[in-house]
Short mmCIF file of C-alpha atoms in Angstrom, two decimals:
data_model
loop_
_atom_site.label_atom_id
_atom_site.label_comp_id
_atom_site.label_asym_id
_atom_site.label_seq_id
_atom_site.Cartn_x
_atom_site.Cartn_y
_atom_site.Cartn_z
CA MET A 1 -0.03 -0.05 0.11
CA ALA A 2 1.34 3.58 -0.86
CA ALA A 3 2.24 5.72 2.00
CA GLN A 4 -0.58 8.17 2.80
CA VAL A 5 1.80 10.69 4.51
CA VAL A 6 5.07 11.45 2.98
CA VAL A 7 7.66 13.48 4.67
CA VAL A 8 10.83 15.03 2.89
CA GLY A 9 13.10 16.21 5.53
CA SER A 10 15.88 15.80 8.34
CA CYS A 11 17.13 13.26 10.78
CA MET A 12 19.14 14.73 13.65
CA THR A 13 20.41 12.51 16.57
CA ASP A 14 20.06 14.61 20.00
CA LEU A 15 22.96 14.65 22.24
CA VAL A 16 21.22 15.93 25.46
CA SER A 17 22.65 16.67 28.88
CA LEU A 18 20.69 17.85 31.78
CA THR A 19 21.94 20.35 34.28
CA THR A 20 20.65 22.53 36.85
CA ARG A 21 21.29 25.88 34.86
CA LEU A 22 23.52 26.81 31.73
CA PRO A 23 27.09 27.73 32.18
CA LYS A 24 28.42 31.24 31.90
CA ALA A 25 31.15 31.83 29.72
CA GLY A 26 34.34 29.87 30.42
CA GLU A 27 32.57 28.24 33.30
CA THR A 28 32.24 24.35 33.68
CA VAL A 29 29.19 22.88 35.42
CA LEU A 30 28.18 19.32 36.17
CA GLY A 31 25.24 17.81 34.40
CA HIS A 32 23.28 15.20 36.30
CA LYS A 33 21.83 13.15 33.48
CA PHE A 34 23.13 12.46 29.56
CA PHE A 35 21.20 10.81 26.77
CA ILE A 36 21.11 10.26 23.28
CA GLY A 37 17.62 10.57 21.75
CA PHE A 38 16.31 10.61 17.80
CA GLY A 39 15.05 14.21 16.65
CA GLY A 40 15.02 16.15 13.37
CA LYS A 41 12.14 17.95 12.38
CA GLY A 42 11.27 15.69 9.13
CA ALA A 43 11.56 12.51 11.20
CA ASN A 44 9.78 13.68 14.16
CA GLN A 45 6.86 14.54 12.02
CA CYS A 46 6.83 11.18 10.39
CA VAL A 47 7.17 9.38 13.52
CA GLN A 48 4.06 10.94 15.44
CA SER A 49 2.18 10.51 12.45
CA ALA A 50 3.20 6.91 12.09
CA ARG A 51 2.43 6.07 15.81
CA LEU A 52 -1.17 7.62 15.23
CA GLY A 53 -1.54 4.71 12.59
CA ALA A 54 -0.53 6.50 9.65
CA ASN A 55 1.22 4.52 6.61
CA THR A 56 4.38 6.69 6.01
CA SER A 57 7.48 7.19 4.36
CA LEU A 58 10.23 9.49 5.11
CA ILE A 59 12.61 10.69 2.46
CA CYS A 60 15.59 11.81 4.03
CA LYS A 61 19.67 11.13 4.16
CA VAL A 62 21.75 9.98 6.82
CA GLY A 63 25.42 9.50 7.71
CA LYS A 64 27.46 6.06 7.26
CA ASP A 65 28.15 6.02 10.99
CA SER A 66 26.65 4.57 14.18
CA PHE A 67 24.37 7.52 14.36
CA GLY A 68 23.18 7.00 10.83
CA ASN A 69 22.52 3.05 11.21
CA ASP A 70 20.85 3.63 14.67
CA TYR A 71 18.39 5.88 13.11
CA VAL A 72 17.40 3.70 10.37
CA GLU A 73 16.45 1.10 12.80
CA ASN A 74 14.88 3.72 14.85
CA LEU A 75 12.49 4.49 11.59
CA LYS A 76 11.97 0.71 11.05
CA LYS A 77 11.14 0.16 14.66
CA ASN A 78 8.18 2.86 14.20
CA GLY A 79 6.89 1.33 11.19
CA ILE A 80 8.46 3.87 8.53
CA SER A 81 9.15 2.89 5.13
CA THR A 82 12.91 3.87 4.36
CA GLY A 83 12.97 1.90 0.79
CA GLN A 84 16.49 1.69 -0.33
CA ASN A 85 18.74 3.89 2.04
CA VAL A 86 20.88 6.28 0.29
CA ILE A 87 23.95 6.72 2.64
CA VAL A 88 26.71 9.04 2.41
CA ILE A 89 29.92 9.52 4.54
CA VAL A 90 29.67 13.26 5.58
CA PRO A 91 28.24 14.74 8.95
CA GLY A 92 25.87 17.08 7.29
CA ALA A 93 24.04 14.22 5.39
CA ASN A 94 20.75 16.26 5.73
CA LEU A 95 21.99 18.90 3.24
CA LEU A 96 22.90 16.34 0.66
CA LEU A 97 19.32 15.54 -0.21
CA ASN A 98 18.83 16.66 -3.71
CA PHE A 99 16.78 16.92 -6.69
CA GLU A 100 17.76 13.34 -8.09
CA ASP A 101 17.02 11.92 -4.91
CA LEU A 102 13.64 13.50 -5.17
CA LYS A 103 13.16 12.06 -8.83
CA ARG A 104 14.02 8.72 -7.46
CA ALA A 105 10.97 8.79 -4.96
CA SER A 106 8.99 10.62 -7.36
CA ASP A 107 6.27 7.83 -7.33
CA VAL A 108 5.97 7.70 -3.57
CA ILE A 109 5.52 11.65 -3.47
CA CYS A 110 3.03 11.66 -6.09
CA LYS A 111 1.03 8.56 -4.71
CA ALA A 112 0.72 10.21 -1.26
CA LYS A 113 -2.27 12.04 0.23
CA VAL A 114 -0.18 14.39 2.04
CA LEU A 115 3.25 15.48 1.83
CA VAL A 116 5.12 17.47 4.68
CA CYS A 117 8.13 19.69 4.38
CA GLN A 118 10.42 21.98 6.54
CA LEU A 119 13.71 23.81 6.29
CA GLU A 120 16.34 21.28 7.84
CA ILE A 121 17.37 20.27 4.23
CA THR A 122 18.41 22.60 1.46
CA PRO A 123 15.21 25.02 0.94
CA ALA A 124 15.26 24.36 -2.83
CA VAL A 125 14.80 20.54 -2.34
CA SER A 126 11.80 21.24 -0.19
CA LEU A 127 10.36 23.62 -2.49
CA GLU A 128 10.81 21.15 -5.18
CA ALA A 129 9.07 18.32 -3.38
CA LEU A 130 6.30 20.77 -2.54
CA LYS A 131 5.81 21.53 -6.55
CA MET A 132 5.93 17.62 -7.40
CA ALA A 133 3.16 16.95 -4.75
CA ARG A 134 1.23 19.87 -6.18
CA ALA A 135 1.29 18.64 -9.67
CA SER A 136 0.13 15.31 -8.61
CA GLY A 137 -2.88 16.81 -6.56
CA VAL A 138 -1.29 15.81 -3.24
CA LYS A 139 -1.83 18.02 -0.44
CA THR A 140 0.88 20.05 1.08
CA LEU A 141 1.63 20.88 4.72
CA PHE A 142 4.74 23.23 4.93
CA ASN A 143 6.49 23.79 8.41
CA PRO A 144 8.90 27.09 7.66
CA ALA A 145 11.76 25.81 10.36
CA PRO A 146 14.08 27.15 10.99
CA ALA A 147 12.65 30.12 9.37
CA LEU A 148 14.18 32.23 7.12
CA ALA A 149 13.71 35.82 6.86
CA ASP A 150 14.37 35.80 3.13
CA LEU A 151 12.28 32.70 2.17
CA ASP A 152 11.64 32.03 -1.38
CA PRO A 153 7.94 33.36 -2.24
CA GLN A 154 7.08 30.35 -3.85
CA PHE A 155 6.94 28.47 -0.88
CA TYR A 156 3.69 30.78 0.24
CA ILE A 157 2.05 29.63 -3.13
CA TYR A 158 3.00 25.87 -3.19
CA SER A 159 1.77 25.13 0.45
CA ASP A 160 -1.85 24.41 1.01
CA ILE A 161 -1.15 24.49 4.85
CA PHE A 162 1.46 26.79 6.04
CA CYS A 163 2.19 25.83 10.03
CA CYS A 164 4.40 28.37 11.77
CA ASN A 165 5.24 28.93 15.51
CA GLU A 166 5.43 32.61 17.09
CA THR A 167 9.30 32.82 16.54
CA GLU A 168 9.15 31.63 13.09
CA ALA A 169 6.16 33.86 12.49
CA GLU A 170 8.31 37.03 13.63
CA ILE A 171 11.32 35.98 11.49
CA LEU A 172 9.07 35.76 8.42
CA THR A 173 7.07 38.99 8.86
CA GLY A 174 8.90 41.16 11.33
CA ILE A 175 5.82 41.12 13.53
CA PRO A 176 6.50 39.89 16.92
CA VAL A 177 3.91 37.55 18.21
CA GLY A 178 3.03 38.02 22.02
CA ASN A 179 -0.61 37.67 21.53
CA LEU A 180 -3.76 36.27 19.59
CA GLU A 181 -3.96 39.98 17.89
CA ASP A 182 -0.52 39.68 16.99
CA ALA A 183 -0.79 36.21 15.50
CA GLU A 184 -3.95 37.26 13.49
CA LYS A 185 -1.77 40.28 11.86
CA VAL A 186 0.69 37.51 10.78
CA GLY A 187 -1.68 35.38 9.56
CA ARG A 188 -3.45 37.98 7.34
CA MET A 189 0.06 38.97 5.90
CA LEU A 190 0.83 35.47 4.95
CA LEU A 191 -2.38 35.12 3.10
CA GLU A 192 -1.36 38.31 1.20
CA ARG A 193 1.80 36.46 0.18
CA GLY A 194 -0.19 33.65 -1.27
CA CYS A 195 -0.72 31.29 1.14
CA LYS A 196 -4.17 29.36 1.06
CA LEU A 197 -4.36 28.52 5.11
CA VAL A 198 -2.09 29.71 7.83
CA ILE A 199 -1.70 28.05 11.38
CA VAL A 200 0.43 29.91 13.70
CA THR A 201 0.90 27.63 16.88
CA LEU A 202 0.97 29.38 20.41
CA GLY A 203 2.46 26.92 22.69
CA ALA A 204 0.11 26.48 25.78
CA GLU A 205 -2.39 29.23 24.09
CA GLY A 206 -3.18 26.67 21.14
CA CYS A 207 -3.00 27.81 17.63
CA MET A 208 -4.66 30.68 15.40
CA MET A 209 -6.06 29.88 11.81
CA ILE A 210 -7.12 31.82 9.10
CA SER A 211 -7.51 31.06 5.28
CA VAL A 212 -8.66 32.64 2.21
CA GLU A 213 -12.02 30.66 2.82
CA GLU A 214 -12.34 31.83 6.08
CA PRO A 215 -10.86 35.27 6.49
CA ILE A 216 -12.22 35.46 10.13
CA PRO A 217 -9.26 34.12 12.38
CA LYS A 218 -10.28 31.61 14.75
CA HIS A 219 -8.66 30.97 18.00
CA VAL A 220 -8.16 26.90 18.85
CA PRO A 221 -7.16 26.57 22.35
CA ALA A 222 -5.28 23.61 23.91
CA GLY A 223 -5.98 22.08 26.94
CA LYS A 224 -4.30 22.79 30.18
CA VAL A 225 -1.35 20.23 31.30
CA ARG A 226 1.85 20.42 33.44
CA ALA A 227 4.71 20.27 30.83
CA VAL A 228 7.81 18.49 31.67
CA ASP A 229 9.65 19.14 28.14
CA THR A 230 8.24 21.10 25.21
CA THR A 231 10.84 20.00 22.92
CA GLY A 232 9.35 18.55 19.83
CA ALA A 233 5.82 19.76 20.58
CA GLY A 234 5.49 21.54 17.38
CA ASP A 235 6.84 18.76 15.36
CA SER A 236 4.30 16.36 17.30
CA PHE A 237 1.51 18.91 16.38
CA VAL A 238 2.51 18.78 12.52
CA GLY A 239 2.87 14.94 12.44
CA ALA A 240 -0.71 14.59 13.89
CA LEU A 241 -2.06 17.34 11.54
CA ALA A 242 -0.71 15.26 8.59
CA PHE A 243 -2.43 12.04 10.13
CA TYR A 244 -5.99 13.74 10.12
CA LEU A 245 -5.42 15.60 6.73
CA ALA A 246 -4.72 12.18 5.19
CA TYR A 247 -7.04 9.87 7.30
CA TYR A 248 -9.87 11.86 8.09
CA PRO A 249 -10.08 14.51 5.36
CA LYS A 250 -13.82 15.26 6.05
CA LEU A 251 -13.15 16.72 9.68
CA SER A 252 -13.22 20.59 9.62
CA MET A 253 -9.70 22.15 9.85
CA GLU A 254 -10.65 23.57 13.35
CA GLU A 255 -11.39 20.13 14.57
CA MET A 256 -8.03 18.53 13.06
CA ILE A 257 -6.41 21.27 14.84
CA ARG A 258 -8.22 20.93 18.18
CA LYS A 259 -7.06 16.96 17.89
CA SER A 260 -3.82 17.51 16.94
CA ASN A 261 -3.51 20.23 20.29
CA CYS A 262 -4.57 17.24 22.29
CA ILE A 263 -1.82 15.07 20.80
CA ALA A 264 0.92 17.68 20.89
CA SER A 265 -0.18 18.31 24.87
CA VAL A 266 0.34 14.86 25.58
CA SER A 267 3.98 14.99 24.13
CA VAL A 268 4.93 17.62 26.39
CA GLN A 269 3.89 16.08 29.53
CA ALA A 270 7.13 13.46 29.12
CA SER A 271 11.03 14.24 28.49
CA GLY A 272 12.55 13.67 25.19
CA THR A 273 11.34 14.40 21.58
CA GLN A 274 10.30 11.22 19.69
CA SER A 275 10.39 9.39 23.03
CA SER A 276 7.60 11.60 24.27
CA TYR A 277 5.26 10.87 21.09
CA PRO A 278 2.26 9.20 21.79
CA TYR A 279 1.11 6.18 20.18
CA ARG A 280 -2.68 5.82 19.06
CA LYS A 281 -3.64 2.98 21.64
CA ASP A 282 -2.46 5.43 24.46
CA LEU A 283 -4.73 8.09 23.53
CA PRO A 284 -8.33 8.55 24.11
CA GLN A 285 -10.54 6.88 21.35
CA ASP A 286 -12.40 10.25 20.70
CA LEU A 287 -9.36 11.62 18.90
CA PHE A 288 -10.09 8.95 16.28
#
Protein backbone atom coordinates (compact mmCIF):
# COMPACT_ATOMS: atom_id res chain seq x y z
CA MET A 1 0.00 0.00 0.00
CA ALA A 2 1.32 3.45 -0.94
CA ALA A 3 2.35 5.71 1.94
CA GLN A 4 -0.46 8.14 2.72
CA VAL A 5 1.80 10.60 4.57
CA VAL A 6 5.17 11.32 2.99
CA VAL A 7 7.72 13.54 4.71
CA VAL A 8 10.74 15.04 2.94
CA GLY A 9 13.08 16.21 5.66
CA SER A 10 15.79 15.77 8.22
CA CYS A 11 17.05 13.22 10.73
CA MET A 12 19.09 14.43 13.71
CA THR A 13 20.63 12.58 16.62
CA ASP A 14 20.12 14.52 19.85
CA LEU A 15 22.92 14.49 22.43
CA VAL A 16 21.28 15.87 25.56
CA SER A 17 22.86 16.88 28.86
CA LEU A 18 20.62 17.93 31.73
CA THR A 19 21.88 20.41 34.30
CA THR A 20 20.33 22.80 36.80
CA ARG A 21 21.42 25.86 34.77
CA LEU A 22 23.37 26.87 31.69
CA PRO A 23 27.08 27.58 32.22
CA LYS A 24 28.41 31.12 31.90
CA ALA A 25 31.19 31.88 29.41
CA GLY A 26 34.30 29.91 30.39
CA GLU A 27 32.51 28.05 33.20
CA THR A 28 32.17 24.31 33.69
CA VAL A 29 29.07 22.94 35.40
CA LEU A 30 28.08 19.42 36.35
CA GLY A 31 25.30 17.69 34.50
CA HIS A 32 23.10 15.18 36.29
CA LYS A 33 21.90 13.20 33.26
CA PHE A 34 22.91 12.50 29.66
CA PHE A 35 20.98 10.70 26.95
CA ILE A 36 20.98 10.20 23.19
CA GLY A 37 17.67 10.62 21.40
CA PHE A 38 16.27 10.68 17.89
CA GLY A 39 15.23 14.05 16.47
CA GLY A 40 15.20 16.18 13.34
CA LYS A 41 11.99 17.95 12.34
CA GLY A 42 11.23 15.73 9.35
CA ALA A 43 11.73 12.47 11.21
CA ASN A 44 9.86 13.77 14.28
CA GLN A 45 6.80 14.66 12.24
CA CYS A 46 6.91 11.35 10.40
CA VAL A 47 7.24 9.33 13.63
CA GLN A 48 4.30 11.07 15.29
CA SER A 49 2.12 10.48 12.24
CA ALA A 50 3.17 6.81 12.13
CA ARG A 51 2.42 6.30 15.84
CA LEU A 52 -1.12 7.50 15.23
CA GLY A 53 -1.54 4.80 12.60
CA ALA A 54 -0.54 6.49 9.36
CA ASN A 55 1.18 4.52 6.61
CA THR A 56 4.26 6.74 6.25
CA SER A 57 7.42 7.15 4.25
CA LEU A 58 10.41 9.38 5.02
CA ILE A 59 12.66 10.72 2.26
CA CYS A 60 15.94 11.68 3.91
CA LYS A 61 19.68 11.07 4.06
CA VAL A 62 21.73 9.80 6.99
CA GLY A 63 25.46 9.43 7.54
CA LYS A 64 27.36 6.16 7.24
CA ASP A 65 28.18 5.93 10.93
CA SER A 66 26.69 4.53 14.11
CA PHE A 67 24.25 7.45 14.38
CA GLY A 68 23.00 6.86 10.85
CA ASN A 69 22.66 3.10 11.32
CA ASP A 70 20.82 3.55 14.62
CA TYR A 71 18.49 6.06 13.01
CA VAL A 72 17.48 3.73 10.21
CA GLU A 73 16.70 1.05 12.82
CA ASN A 74 14.65 3.59 14.79
CA LEU A 75 12.57 4.40 11.70
CA LYS A 76 11.96 0.71 11.05
CA LYS A 77 10.85 0.18 14.64
CA ASN A 78 8.32 2.96 14.16
CA GLY A 79 6.97 1.28 11.03
CA ILE A 80 8.27 3.95 8.65
CA SER A 81 9.15 2.95 5.09
CA THR A 82 12.73 3.91 4.27
CA GLY A 83 13.06 1.98 1.01
CA GLN A 84 16.60 1.68 -0.24
CA ASN A 85 18.83 3.63 2.11
CA VAL A 86 21.00 6.27 0.47
CA ILE A 87 23.99 6.59 2.78
CA VAL A 88 26.82 9.11 2.52
CA ILE A 89 30.00 9.58 4.56
CA VAL A 90 29.60 13.20 5.69
CA PRO A 91 28.39 14.83 8.90
CA GLY A 92 25.85 17.05 7.16
CA ALA A 93 24.04 14.29 5.29
CA ASN A 94 20.73 16.16 5.55
CA LEU A 95 22.04 18.88 3.24
CA LEU A 96 23.00 16.35 0.58
CA LEU A 97 19.42 15.34 -0.15
CA ASN A 98 19.04 16.62 -3.72
CA PHE A 99 16.80 16.86 -6.79
CA GLU A 100 17.94 13.48 -8.09
CA ASP A 101 16.86 11.88 -4.82
CA LEU A 102 13.43 13.47 -5.24
CA LYS A 103 13.16 12.11 -8.78
CA ARG A 104 13.95 8.61 -7.51
CA ALA A 105 11.24 9.03 -4.88
CA SER A 106 8.72 10.70 -7.20
CA ASP A 107 6.43 7.66 -7.23
CA VAL A 108 6.20 7.74 -3.44
CA ILE A 109 5.54 11.50 -3.37
CA CYS A 110 2.93 11.47 -6.13
CA LYS A 111 0.90 8.61 -4.61
CA ALA A 112 0.67 10.22 -1.17
CA LYS A 113 -2.34 12.00 0.26
CA VAL A 114 -0.23 14.48 2.21
CA LEU A 115 3.35 15.72 1.77
CA VAL A 116 5.13 17.42 4.67
CA CYS A 117 8.24 19.60 4.31
CA GLN A 118 10.40 21.83 6.53
CA LEU A 119 13.71 23.73 6.18
CA GLU A 120 16.32 21.51 7.86
CA ILE A 121 17.32 20.29 4.40
CA THR A 122 18.30 22.51 1.45
CA PRO A 123 15.32 24.86 0.98
CA ALA A 124 15.30 24.46 -2.80
CA VAL A 125 14.83 20.69 -2.36
CA SER A 126 11.86 21.22 -0.03
CA LEU A 127 10.34 23.63 -2.54
CA GLU A 128 10.77 21.17 -5.39
CA ALA A 129 9.09 18.44 -3.33
CA LEU A 130 6.12 20.75 -2.70
CA LYS A 131 5.88 21.49 -6.43
CA MET A 132 5.98 17.79 -7.30
CA ALA A 133 3.22 17.06 -4.81
CA ARG A 134 1.05 19.94 -5.99
CA ALA A 135 1.38 18.81 -9.62
CA SER A 136 0.00 15.40 -8.60
CA GLY A 137 -2.87 16.75 -6.52
CA VAL A 138 -1.22 15.84 -3.20
CA LYS A 139 -2.07 18.13 -0.27
CA THR A 140 1.00 20.03 0.94
CA LEU A 141 1.79 20.92 4.56
CA PHE A 142 4.78 23.20 5.07
CA ASN A 143 6.47 23.98 8.38
CA PRO A 144 8.99 26.84 7.75
CA ALA A 145 11.47 25.78 10.43
CA PRO A 146 14.11 26.86 11.00
CA ALA A 147 12.67 30.09 9.57
CA LEU A 148 14.44 32.17 6.91
CA ALA A 149 13.84 35.91 6.70
CA ASP A 150 14.41 35.72 2.94
CA LEU A 151 12.22 32.67 2.34
CA ASP A 152 11.56 32.05 -1.35
CA PRO A 153 8.06 33.51 -1.99
CA GLN A 154 7.10 30.38 -3.92
CA PHE A 155 6.83 28.52 -0.60
CA TYR A 156 3.72 30.54 0.23
CA ILE A 157 2.10 29.66 -3.08
CA TYR A 158 2.86 25.92 -3.08
CA SER A 159 1.82 25.29 0.54
CA ASP A 160 -1.81 24.28 1.01
CA ILE A 161 -1.28 24.65 4.75
CA PHE A 162 1.44 26.93 6.12
CA CYS A 163 2.16 26.17 9.78
CA CYS A 164 4.63 28.23 11.86
CA ASN A 165 5.20 29.05 15.52
CA GLU A 166 5.55 32.51 17.10
CA THR A 167 9.30 32.76 16.58
CA GLU A 168 9.15 31.64 12.96
CA ALA A 169 6.25 34.01 12.34
CA GLU A 170 8.29 36.97 13.56
CA ILE A 171 11.30 36.06 11.41
CA LEU A 172 9.09 35.71 8.33
CA THR A 173 7.00 38.86 8.84
CA GLY A 174 8.86 41.12 11.27
CA ILE A 175 5.82 41.06 13.58
CA PRO A 176 6.61 39.97 17.17
CA VAL A 177 3.92 37.54 18.30
CA GLY A 178 3.03 38.08 21.93
CA ASN A 179 -0.70 37.47 21.78
CA LEU A 180 -3.56 36.28 19.62
CA GLU A 181 -4.00 39.66 17.94
CA ASP A 182 -0.36 39.60 16.77
CA ALA A 183 -0.84 36.10 15.39
CA GLU A 184 -3.87 37.33 13.44
CA LYS A 185 -1.77 40.11 11.88
CA VAL A 186 0.82 37.50 10.85
CA GLY A 187 -1.88 35.32 9.36
CA ARG A 188 -3.31 38.13 7.26
CA MET A 189 0.13 39.08 5.98
CA LEU A 190 0.92 35.50 4.98
CA LEU A 191 -2.41 35.22 3.15
CA GLU A 192 -1.44 38.34 1.22
CA ARG A 193 1.78 36.58 0.20
CA GLY A 194 -0.18 33.75 -1.39
CA CYS A 195 -0.89 31.26 1.42
CA LYS A 196 -4.23 29.46 1.31
CA LEU A 197 -4.44 28.52 5.00
CA VAL A 198 -2.18 29.69 7.82
CA ILE A 199 -1.78 28.15 11.27
CA VAL A 200 0.27 29.96 13.91
CA THR A 201 1.00 27.72 16.88
CA LEU A 202 1.06 29.54 20.22
CA GLY A 203 2.42 26.96 22.65
CA ALA A 204 0.20 26.56 25.69
CA GLU A 205 -2.32 28.97 24.14
CA GLY A 206 -3.09 26.62 21.25
CA CYS A 207 -3.29 27.90 17.67
CA MET A 208 -4.64 30.64 15.46
CA MET A 209 -5.96 29.68 12.04
CA ILE A 210 -7.01 31.85 9.11
CA SER A 211 -7.65 31.02 5.47
CA VAL A 212 -8.71 32.50 2.16
CA GLU A 213 -12.04 30.68 2.49
CA GLU A 214 -12.48 31.71 6.15
CA PRO A 215 -10.78 35.12 6.48
CA ILE A 216 -12.06 35.67 10.03
CA PRO A 217 -9.30 34.32 12.34
CA LYS A 218 -10.16 31.49 14.73
CA HIS A 219 -8.47 30.68 18.01
CA VAL A 220 -8.26 26.95 18.75
CA PRO A 221 -7.18 26.65 22.41
CA ALA A 222 -5.10 23.83 23.87
CA GLY A 223 -5.95 21.93 27.03
CA LYS A 224 -4.06 22.86 30.18
CA VAL A 225 -1.39 20.35 31.18
CA ARG A 226 1.75 20.27 33.33
CA ALA A 227 4.59 20.55 30.82
CA VAL A 228 7.77 18.61 31.55
CA ASP A 229 9.62 19.11 28.26
CA THR A 230 8.24 21.06 25.31
CA THR A 231 11.01 20.01 22.90
CA GLY A 232 9.49 18.68 19.69
CA ALA A 233 5.90 19.62 20.59
CA GLY A 234 5.54 21.57 17.35
CA ASP A 235 6.65 18.55 15.35
CA SER A 236 4.18 16.37 17.23
CA PHE A 237 1.46 18.83 16.23
CA VAL A 238 2.49 18.84 12.55
CA GLY A 239 2.78 15.05 12.44
CA ALA A 240 -0.67 14.68 13.99
CA LEU A 241 -2.15 17.22 11.59
CA ALA A 242 -0.69 15.32 8.62
CA PHE A 243 -2.31 12.14 9.97
CA TYR A 244 -5.76 13.75 10.21
CA LEU A 245 -5.44 15.36 6.77
CA ALA A 246 -4.67 11.96 5.24
CA TYR A 247 -7.08 9.73 7.18
CA TYR A 248 -9.91 12.03 8.29
CA PRO A 249 -10.17 14.53 5.42
CA LYS A 250 -13.87 15.20 6.10
CA LEU A 251 -13.16 16.72 9.51
CA SER A 252 -13.20 20.51 9.64
CA MET A 253 -9.77 22.13 9.85
CA GLU A 254 -10.69 23.52 13.26
CA GLU A 255 -11.41 20.00 14.53
CA MET A 256 -8.19 18.63 13.05
CA ILE A 257 -6.24 21.37 14.83
CA ARG A 258 -8.08 20.72 18.11
CA LYS A 259 -7.22 17.03 17.98
CA SER A 260 -3.60 17.78 16.98
CA ASN A 261 -3.36 20.17 19.94
CA CYS A 262 -4.45 17.33 22.23
CA ILE A 263 -1.77 15.02 20.90
CA ALA A 264 0.98 17.64 21.18
CA SER A 265 -0.21 18.33 24.74
CA VAL A 266 0.45 14.69 25.59
CA SER A 267 3.99 14.91 24.18
CA VAL A 268 5.03 17.77 26.50
CA GLN A 269 4.23 15.71 29.59
CA ALA A 270 7.31 13.48 29.13
CA SER A 271 11.01 14.12 28.52
CA GLY A 272 12.70 13.78 25.15
CA THR A 273 11.51 14.34 21.62
CA GLN A 274 10.34 11.22 19.77
CA SER A 275 10.44 9.27 23.02
CA SER A 276 7.59 11.49 24.30
CA TYR A 277 5.34 11.04 21.26
CA PRO A 278 2.18 9.08 22.07
CA TYR A 279 0.95 5.96 20.28
CA ARG A 280 -2.65 5.66 19.14
CA LYS A 281 -3.38 2.86 21.62
CA ASP A 282 -2.48 5.17 24.53
CA LEU A 283 -4.75 8.03 23.46
CA PRO A 284 -8.48 8.62 24.08
CA GLN A 285 -10.48 6.98 21.34
CA ASP A 286 -12.54 10.13 20.73
CA LEU A 287 -9.45 11.48 18.95
CA PHE A 288 -10.05 8.93 16.18
